[in-house]
Amino acid sequence: MPGIEETRRLPYSAEQMFDLVADVARYPEFLPWVVATRVKSDSATELVADMLVGFKMLREKFTSRVSKHRPDEILVHYIDGPMRDLDNRWLFRSLDADACEIHFSVTFSFRNALFEKIAGQYVDRAFGKMVAAFEARAAQLYGSNNSSAISIA
C-alpha cells in the first residue's frame, strides 16, 4: 500500500498544531483541493466528517472517523468513498513552550490498481503542497515571528 511520512519541527506549541489539525471544518479555507467539509459529529475524542475533494472537474466525497488524543495524536480512519483505504496519523511532541515536532504519515490504496499507480507518481508533490498549507495556516493563526520550520525526515 503506497504511503508517505514526514517529521517536521515547527515554532508552535503541540497544542496549537493539534487544534489546527483537529479543526476539520476549516480545511476548505486553506487546504488545496478541499472544496467542502461537513462535520457529522464532533466530541473531545472523536469526529466524523465528510470531505469533498476536487481538482478541475473531478469531485469525490470521503467520509472519515477522526480519533483525537489531545495533545499527542490524531488518527484518521477512512470509512467510505472512492478508495479502498486511506489512513493517516499525526503525532505531536512538545519540544518547549513555543516549539513542537510533528510526525505525519498517510497510507492509501485505490479500488483501481491503475489509479493507485498513477497517484503514486504524484503523491510526493501533493503531500508537499498540503504540508505547506498547514504551515502557512499555522503562521496565519499563531504568527510567523519565528520561521524555523525544518524537515527532519
Short mmCIF file of C-alpha atoms in Angstrom, two decimals:
data_model
loop_
_atom_site.label_atom_id
_atom_site.label_comp_id
_atom_site.label_asym_id
_atom_site.label_seq_id
_atom_site.Cartn_x
_atom_site.Cartn_y
_atom_site.Cartn_z
CA MET A 1 0.00 0.00 0.00
CA PRO A 2 1.54 3.37 -1.01
CA GLY A 3 2.28 5.84 1.72
CA ILE A 4 4.38 8.76 2.79
CA GLU A 5 5.59 10.19 6.06
CA GLU A 6 7.42 13.22 7.30
CA THR A 7 8.63 14.72 10.55
CA ARG A 8 8.81 18.50 10.99
CA ARG A 9 9.90 20.84 13.76
CA LEU A 10 7.69 23.90 13.95
CA PRO A 11 7.80 27.11 16.03
CA TYR A 12 4.35 26.50 17.54
CA SER A 13 3.17 24.56 20.56
CA ALA A 14 1.98 20.98 20.18
CA GLU A 15 -1.45 22.12 21.42
CA GLN A 16 -1.68 24.82 18.74
CA MET A 17 -0.83 22.36 16.00
CA PHE A 18 -3.19 19.75 17.43
CA ASP A 19 -6.02 22.32 17.36
CA LEU A 20 -5.22 23.32 13.78
CA VAL A 21 -5.24 19.72 12.53
CA ALA A 22 -8.35 18.79 14.54
CA ASP A 23 -10.36 21.71 13.08
CA VAL A 24 -11.55 19.75 10.03
CA ALA A 25 -14.46 22.14 9.42
CA ARG A 26 -11.96 24.89 8.46
CA TYR A 27 -9.97 22.79 5.95
CA PRO A 28 -11.69 24.33 2.88
CA GLU A 29 -10.26 27.71 3.96
CA PHE A 30 -6.65 26.66 3.45
CA LEU A 31 -6.08 23.11 2.16
CA PRO A 32 -5.61 22.65 -1.58
CA TRP A 33 -8.25 20.53 -3.28
CA VAL A 34 -10.60 20.53 -0.26
CA VAL A 35 -13.81 22.02 -1.65
CA ALA A 36 -16.08 21.47 1.37
CA THR A 37 -16.40 19.60 4.65
CA ARG A 38 -19.43 18.52 6.64
CA VAL A 39 -18.89 17.56 10.26
CA LYS A 40 -21.45 14.89 11.15
CA SER A 41 -20.44 14.55 14.80
CA ASP A 42 -17.75 16.06 17.00
CA SER A 43 -16.68 15.47 20.59
CA ALA A 44 -13.47 15.93 22.56
CA THR A 45 -12.28 12.48 21.45
CA GLU A 46 -13.91 11.73 18.08
CA LEU A 47 -15.11 13.46 14.95
CA VAL A 48 -16.87 12.02 11.89
CA ALA A 49 -16.85 14.16 8.76
CA ASP A 50 -17.39 14.15 5.03
CA MET A 51 -14.81 15.90 2.88
CA LEU A 52 -15.41 16.90 -0.71
CA VAL A 53 -12.13 16.94 -2.63
CA GLY A 54 -11.91 18.35 -6.12
CA PHE A 55 -9.49 19.05 -8.91
CA LYS A 56 -10.77 20.69 -12.07
CA MET A 57 -13.96 18.77 -12.99
CA LEU A 58 -13.28 15.80 -10.70
CA ARG A 59 -15.11 15.73 -7.34
CA GLU A 60 -15.04 12.91 -4.77
CA LYS A 61 -16.53 12.63 -1.29
CA PHE A 62 -14.69 10.88 1.54
CA THR A 63 -16.03 10.03 4.99
CA SER A 64 -13.56 9.62 7.83
CA ARG A 65 -13.54 8.98 11.56
CA VAL A 66 -11.02 11.11 13.44
CA SER A 67 -9.84 9.90 16.84
CA LYS A 68 -8.42 12.75 18.92
CA HIS A 69 -5.99 12.01 21.74
CA ARG A 70 -5.19 15.51 23.00
CA PRO A 71 -2.48 16.78 22.70
CA ASP A 72 -0.38 13.89 21.39
CA GLU A 73 -2.11 12.16 18.48
CA ILE A 74 -4.80 12.37 15.83
CA LEU A 75 -5.73 9.23 13.90
CA VAL A 76 -7.84 9.45 10.73
CA HIS A 77 -9.55 6.30 9.53
CA TYR A 78 -11.30 6.14 6.18
CA ILE A 79 -14.93 4.99 6.34
CA ASP A 80 -16.36 5.49 2.86
CA GLY A 81 -15.55 6.93 -0.54
CA PRO A 82 -13.88 6.09 -3.84
CA MET A 83 -10.79 4.47 -2.34
CA ARG A 84 -10.18 1.09 -0.77
CA ASP A 85 -8.34 2.58 2.19
CA LEU A 86 -6.94 5.89 3.42
CA ASP A 87 -5.49 6.31 6.89
CA ASN A 88 -3.30 8.92 8.42
CA ARG A 89 -1.66 9.59 11.74
CA TRP A 90 -0.47 12.83 13.29
CA LEU A 91 1.90 12.72 16.28
CA PHE A 92 2.62 15.92 18.20
CA ARG A 93 5.61 16.14 20.55
CA SER A 94 6.29 19.25 22.57
CA LEU A 95 9.88 20.46 22.42
CA ASP A 96 9.29 23.51 24.61
CA ALA A 97 6.51 26.07 25.17
CA ASP A 98 6.94 27.52 21.67
CA ALA A 99 8.03 24.58 19.52
CA CYS A 100 6.97 21.09 18.65
CA GLU A 101 7.80 18.16 16.45
CA ILE A 102 5.08 16.74 14.24
CA HIS A 103 5.22 13.36 12.60
CA PHE A 104 2.65 12.75 9.85
CA SER A 105 2.08 9.52 7.96
CA VAL A 106 -0.52 8.52 5.41
CA THR A 107 -1.23 5.22 3.67
CA PHE A 108 -3.74 4.70 0.90
CA SER A 109 -4.96 2.25 -1.67
CA PHE A 110 -7.33 2.74 -4.56
CA ARG A 111 -10.01 0.33 -5.67
CA ASN A 112 -8.49 0.61 -9.15
CA ALA A 113 -4.84 -0.55 -9.39
CA LEU A 114 -4.19 1.77 -12.35
CA PHE A 115 -5.32 4.82 -10.34
CA GLU A 116 -3.07 3.71 -7.50
CA LYS A 117 -0.07 3.51 -9.80
CA ILE A 118 -0.79 6.94 -11.31
CA ALA A 119 -1.40 8.54 -7.90
CA GLY A 120 1.85 7.12 -6.58
CA GLN A 121 3.70 9.28 -9.11
CA TYR A 122 2.16 12.48 -7.74
CA VAL A 123 1.80 11.81 -4.02
CA ASP A 124 5.09 13.50 -3.06
CA ARG A 125 4.13 16.73 -4.81
CA ALA A 126 0.59 16.71 -3.40
CA PHE A 127 1.87 15.91 0.07
CA GLY A 128 4.32 18.81 -0.11
CA LYS A 129 1.50 21.21 -1.02
CA MET A 130 -0.60 20.00 1.91
CA VAL A 131 2.27 20.31 4.41
CA ALA A 132 2.97 23.84 3.16
CA ALA A 133 -0.72 24.71 3.54
CA PHE A 134 -0.78 23.57 7.18
CA GLU A 135 2.40 25.54 7.91
CA ALA A 136 1.01 28.67 6.24
CA ARG A 137 -2.22 28.31 8.20
CA ALA A 138 -0.26 28.00 11.46
CA ALA A 139 1.65 31.19 10.62
CA GLN A 140 -1.63 32.95 9.83
CA LEU A 141 -3.30 31.84 13.08
CA TYR A 142 -0.38 31.92 15.50
CA GLY A 143 2.03 34.40 13.95
CA SER A 144 5.11 33.95 11.83
CA ASN A 145 7.59 35.62 14.18
CA ASN A 146 9.75 32.51 14.02
CA SER A 147 10.13 30.80 10.65
CA SER A 148 12.29 27.93 11.82
CA ALA A 149 10.24 25.08 10.38
CA ILE A 150 12.59 22.34 9.27
CA SER A 151 12.08 18.90 7.86
CA ILE A 152 13.86 16.15 9.73
CA ALA A 153 12.53 13.21 7.73
#
